[in-house]
Amino acid sequence: MNTNYGLPELGAGEIVLRLGMATLLGGLVGLNRELKNKPAGLRTHAVVALGSGLAALLALRQLGDAPFDGNGLSRVMQGILTGIGFLGAGVILRSESGKHVHGLTTAATIWLVSMLGVGCGMGYWLPIGVAAGLAFVVLLIGGTIEKGVHRRFKPKPPEPGDDPSL
């Protein structure tokens, strides 16, 4: 039965499915980070996805009590993205030399699982499936491709005796 200005009333099973999928997807992405000994792992990613999914569910419910124009939901998503940005910034570190930055991929995955959580909370299964699948491909083989590209195309340092003006 549709109520709340065209938004469906969600049953307990649907709520468990949406929040469970958010937690599962976040946990799987986090497991990848955990296995690579990154500072934010399975628990952090799972909780971020769960919290974002819950925020989306609560926003849908709250918006159901007022005429639906989408602005309220947009504000909720903006708030989630801003807050998660601060959390992701906490895992980015610069080396002592200042030449290398570590943690960007983990920060990006925290942002990603937040959006996966929002999508699960809203029940947008197709985009969630596509995004999760692409994320796993990038996380599983992206590093190997990146290293190969660096080996192949990284400029070689000059050898002693080379004239840099040539």
C-alpha positions as YAML, in Angstrom:
chain: A
units: angstrom
residues:
- id: 1
  name: MET
  ca: [0.00, 0.00, 0.00]
- id: 2
  name: ASN
  ca: [1.44, 3.36, -1.00]
- id: 3
  name: THR
  ca: [1.17, 6.12, 1.55]
- id: 4
  name: ASN
  ca: [3.17, 9.21, 2.36]
- id: 5
  name: TYR
  ca: [2.76, 11.12, -0.89]
- id: 6
  name: GLY
  ca: [3.65, 8.24, -3.17]
- id: 7
  name: LEU
  ca: [6.51, 6.90, -1.06]
- id: 8
  name: PRO
  ca: [5.93, 3.29, -0.06]
- id: 9
  name: GLU
  ca: [5.67, 2.35, 3.59]
- id: 10
  name: LEU
  ca: [8.55, -0.04, 4.17]
- id: 11
  name: GLY
  ca: [8.05, -3.26, 6.07]
- id: 12
  name: ALA
  ca: [10.55, -4.77, 8.49]
- id: 13
  name: GLY
  ca: [11.84, -7.21, 5.85]
- id: 14
  name: GLU
  ca: [12.59, -4.42, 3.37]
- id: 15
  name: ILE
  ca: [14.34, -2.37, 6.05]
- id: 16
  name: VAL
  ca: [16.48, -5.35, 7.07]
- id: 17
  name: LEU
  ca: [17.31, -6.03, 3.40]
- id: 18
  name: ARG
  ca: [18.33, -2.45, 2.68]
- id: 19
  name: LEU
  ca: [20.43, -1.98, 5.81]
- id: 20
  name: GLY
  ca: [21.83, -5.50, 5.59]
- id: 21
  name: MET
  ca: [22.99, -4.98, 2.00]
- id: 22
  name: ALA
  ca: [24.55, -1.63, 2.92]
- id: 23
  name: THR
  ca: [26.45, -3.28, 5.77]
- id: 24
  name: LEU
  ca: [27.51, -6.24, 3.63]
- id: 25
  name: LEU
  ca: [28.77, -4.12, 0.73]
- id: 26
  name: GLY
  ca: [30.58, -1.74, 3.07]
- id: 27
  name: GLY
  ca: [32.11, -4.69, 4.88]
- id: 28
  name: LEU
  ca: [33.33, -6.29, 1.66]
- id: 29
  name: VAL
  ca: [35.02, -3.09, 0.53]
- id: 30
  name: GLY
  ca: [36.46, -2.73, 4.02]
- id: 31
  name: LEU
  ca: [37.75, -6.30, 3.92]
- id: 32
  name: ASN
  ca: [39.79, -5.36, 0.85]
- id: 33
  name: ARG
  ca: [41.30, -2.45, 2.78]
- id: 34
  name: GLU
  ca: [41.82, -4.65, 5.86]
- id: 35
  name: LEU
  ca: [43.70, -7.27, 3.86]
- id: 36
  name: LYS
  ca: [46.00, -4.53, 2.58]
- id: 37
  name: ASN
  ca: [46.68, -3.37, 6.18]
- id: 38
  name: LYS
  ca: [45.05, 0.02, 5.70]
- id: 39
  name: PRO
  ca: [43.97, 2.12, 8.70]
- id: 40
  name: ALA
  ca: [40.23, 1.88, 7.97]
- id: 41
  name: GLY
  ca: [39.07, -1.67, 7.42]
- id: 42
  name: LEU
  ca: [36.04, -3.92, 7.57]
- id: 43
  name: ARG
  ca: [34.34, -2.46, 10.64]
- id: 44
  name: THR
  ca: [34.82, 1.17, 9.66]
- id: 45
  name: HIS
  ca: [33.55, 0.68, 6.12]
- id: 46
  name: ALA
  ca: [30.61, -1.48, 7.24]
- id: 47
  name: VAL
  ca: [29.53, 1.05, 9.88]
- id: 48
  name: VAL
  ca: [29.87, 3.99, 7.46]
- id: 49
  name: ALA
  ca: [27.69, 2.19, 4.89]
- id: 50
  name: LEU
  ca: [25.15, 1.18, 7.56]
- id: 51
  name: GLY
  ca: [24.95, 4.70, 8.98]
- id: 52
  name: SER
  ca: [24.54, 6.23, 5.54]
- id: 53
  name: GLY
  ca: [21.86, 3.71, 4.64]
- id: 54
  name: LEU
  ca: [20.01, 4.43, 7.88]
- id: 55
  name: ALA
  ca: [20.19, 8.18, 7.25]
- id: 56
  name: ALA
  ca: [18.69, 7.66, 3.78]
- id: 57
  name: LEU
  ca: [15.92, 5.45, 5.17]
- id: 58
  name: LEU
  ca: [15.08, 7.95, 7.89]
- id: 59
  name: ALA
  ca: [15.10, 10.79, 5.37]
- id: 60
  name: LEU
  ca: [12.70, 8.88, 3.12]
- id: 61
  name: ARG
  ca: [10.40, 8.30, 6.08]
- id: 62
  name: GLN
  ca: [10.61, 11.91, 7.24]
- id: 63
  name: LEU
  ca: [9.94, 13.18, 3.74]
- id: 64
  name: GLY
  ca: [6.92, 10.92, 3.62]
- id: 65
  name: ASP
  ca: [5.31, 13.15, 6.24]
- id: 66
  name: ALA
  ca: [5.50, 16.21, 3.98]
- id: 67
  name: PRO
  ca: [4.88, 16.91, 0.30]
- id: 68
  name: PHE
  ca: [7.75, 15.31, -1.61]
- id: 69
  name: ASP
  ca: [9.89, 17.75, -3.56]
- id: 70
  name: GLY
  ca: [13.29, 16.06, -3.28]
- id: 71
  name: ASN
  ca: [15.00, 19.06, -1.65]
- id: 72
  name: GLY
  ca: [15.00, 17.48, 1.80]
- id: 73
  name: LEU
  ca: [16.57, 14.30, 0.51]
- id: 74
  name: SER
  ca: [19.19, 16.32, -1.35]
- id: 75
  name: ARG
  ca: [20.09, 18.12, 1.88]
- id: 76
  name: VAL
  ca: [20.44, 14.81, 3.72]
- id: 77
  name: MET
  ca: [22.79, 13.50, 1.03]
- id: 78
  name: GLN
  ca: [24.83, 16.72, 1.13]
- id: 79
  name: GLY
  ca: [25.17, 16.37, 4.90]
- id: 80
  name: ILE
  ca: [26.29, 12.76, 4.62]
- id: 81
  name: LEU
  ca: [28.86, 13.59, 1.94]
- id: 82
  name: THR
  ca: [30.27, 16.47, 3.97]
- id: 83
  name: GLY
  ca: [30.56, 14.43, 7.15]
- id: 84
  name: ILE
  ca: [32.09, 11.46, 5.38]
- id: 85
  name: GLY
  ca: [34.60, 13.78, 3.72]
- id: 86
  name: PHE
  ca: [35.95, 14.68, 7.16]
- id: 87
  name: LEU
  ca: [36.13, 11.02, 8.14]
- id: 88
  name: GLY
  ca: [37.97, 10.14, 4.93]
- id: 89
  name: ALA
  ca: [40.41, 12.99, 5.48]
- id: 90
  name: GLY
  ca: [41.47, 11.30, 8.70]
- id: 91
  name: VAL
  ca: [43.07, 8.39, 6.82]
- id: 92
  name: ILE
  ca: [45.14, 10.52, 4.44]
- id: 93
  name: LEU
  ca: [48.76, 10.85, 5.53]
- id: 94
  name: ARG
  ca: [51.75, 12.60, 4.02]
- id: 95
  name: SER
  ca: [55.18, 11.01, 4.28]
- id: 96
  name: GLU
  ca: [57.85, 12.74, 6.34]
- id: 97
  name: SER
  ca: [59.56, 13.91, 3.17]
- id: 98
  name: GLY
  ca: [56.27, 15.39, 2.00]
- id: 99
  name: LYS
  ca: [56.66, 13.80, -1.43]
- id: 100
  name: HIS
  ca: [54.22, 10.93, -1.00]
- id: 101
  name: VAL
  ca: [50.61, 10.86, 0.12]
- id: 102
  name: HIS
  ca: [49.13, 7.67, 1.55]
- id: 103
  name: GLY
  ca: [45.53, 6.72, 2.17]
- id: 104
  name: LEU
  ca: [43.80, 8.35, -0.78]
- id: 105
  name: THR
  ca: [42.28, 5.08, -1.99]
- id: 106
  name: THR
  ca: [41.04, 4.26, 1.50]
- id: 107
  name: ALA
  ca: [39.54, 7.75, 1.83]
- id: 108
  name: ALA
  ca: [37.85, 7.28, -1.54]
- id: 109
  name: THR
  ca: [36.46, 3.89, -0.49]
- id: 110
  name: ILE
  ca: [35.01, 5.44, 2.68]
- id: 111
  name: TRP
  ca: [33.21, 7.98, 0.49]
- id: 112
  name: LEU
  ca: [32.14, 5.22, -1.91]
- id: 113
  name: VAL
  ca: [30.67, 2.95, 0.77]
- id: 114
  name: SER
  ca: [28.77, 5.92, 2.13]
- id: 115
  name: MET
  ca: [27.11, 6.39, -1.25]
- id: 116
  name: LEU
  ca: [26.54, 2.64, -1.56]
- id: 117
  name: GLY
  ca: [24.83, 2.82, 1.82]
- id: 118
  name: VAL
  ca: [22.63, 5.71, 0.71]
- id: 119
  name: GLY
  ca: [21.68, 3.83, -2.46]
- id: 120
  name: CYS
  ca: [20.85, 0.69, -0.49]
- id: 121
  name: GLY
  ca: [18.81, 2.74, 1.97]
- id: 122
  name: MET
  ca: [16.81, 4.13, -0.95]
- id: 123
  name: GLY
  ca: [16.52, 0.76, -2.69]
- id: 124
  name: TYR
  ca: [18.33, 1.76, -5.90]
- id: 125
  name: TRP
  ca: [19.58, -1.74, -6.60]
- id: 126
  name: LEU
  ca: [20.77, -1.48, -10.22]
- id: 127
  name: PRO
  ca: [23.10, 1.50, -9.73]
- id: 128
  name: ILE
  ca: [24.34, -0.04, -6.47]
- id: 129
  name: GLY
  ca: [25.13, -3.34, -8.19]
- id: 130
  name: VAL
  ca: [26.96, -1.63, -11.04]
- id: 131
  name: ALA
  ca: [28.93, 0.69, -8.74]
- id: 132
  name: ALA
  ca: [29.86, -2.11, -6.33]
- id: 133
  name: GLY
  ca: [30.96, -4.36, -9.18]
- id: 134
  name: LEU
  ca: [33.11, -1.65, -10.73]
- id: 135
  name: ALA
  ca: [34.59, -0.77, -7.34]
- id: 136
  name: PHE
  ca: [35.65, -4.37, -6.73]
- id: 137
  name: VAL
  ca: [37.25, -4.56, -10.19]
- id: 138
  name: VAL
  ca: [39.21, -1.36, -9.52]
- id: 139
  name: LEU
  ca: [40.25, -2.45, -6.02]
- id: 140
  name: LEU
  ca: [41.28, -5.94, -7.11]
- id: 141
  name: ILE
  ca: [43.22, -5.18, -10.30]
- id: 142
  name: GLY
  ca: [43.69, -1.40, -10.31]
- id: 143
  name: GLY
  ca: [46.87, -1.52, -8.25]
- id: 144
  name: THR
  ca: [48.47, -4.03, -10.59]
- id: 145
  name: ILE
  ca: [47.59, -1.92, -13.63]
- id: 146
  name: GLU
  ca: [48.83, 1.23, -11.92]
- id: 147
  name: LYS
  ca: [52.20, -0.35, -11.07]
- id: 148
  name: GLY
  ca: [52.58, -1.60, -14.65]
- id: 149
  name: VAL
  ca: [51.87, 1.86, -16.05]
- id: 150
  name: HIS
  ca: [54.40, 3.43, -13.67]
- id: 151
  name: ARG
  ca: [57.06, 0.89, -14.63]
- id: 152
  name: ARG
  ca: [56.43, 1.38, -18.32]
- id: 153
  name: PHE
  ca: [56.09, 5.15, -18.52]
- id: 154
  name: LYS
  ca: [57.86, 6.61, -15.50]
- id: 155
  name: PRO
  ca: [60.81, 8.74, -16.64]
- id: 156
  name: LYS
  ca: [64.16, 7.24, -15.79]
- id: 157
  name: PRO
  ca: [66.48, 9.31, -13.60]
- id: 158
  name: PRO
  ca: [69.52, 10.69, -15.42]
- id: 159
  name: GLU
  ca: [72.62, 8.55, -15.24]
- id: 160
  name: PRO
  ca: [75.90, 10.01, -13.98]
- id: 161
  name: GLY
  ca: [77.63, 11.84, -16.80]
- id: 162
  name: ASP
  ca: [74.44, 12.45, -18.83]
- id: 163
  name: ASP
  ca: [74.14, 15.97, -20.18]
- id: 164
  name: PRO
  ca: [70.64, 17.24, -19.21]
- id: 165
  name: SER
  ca: [70.76, 19.91, -21.94]
- id: 166
  name: LEU
  ca: [70.66, 17.32, -24.72]
...
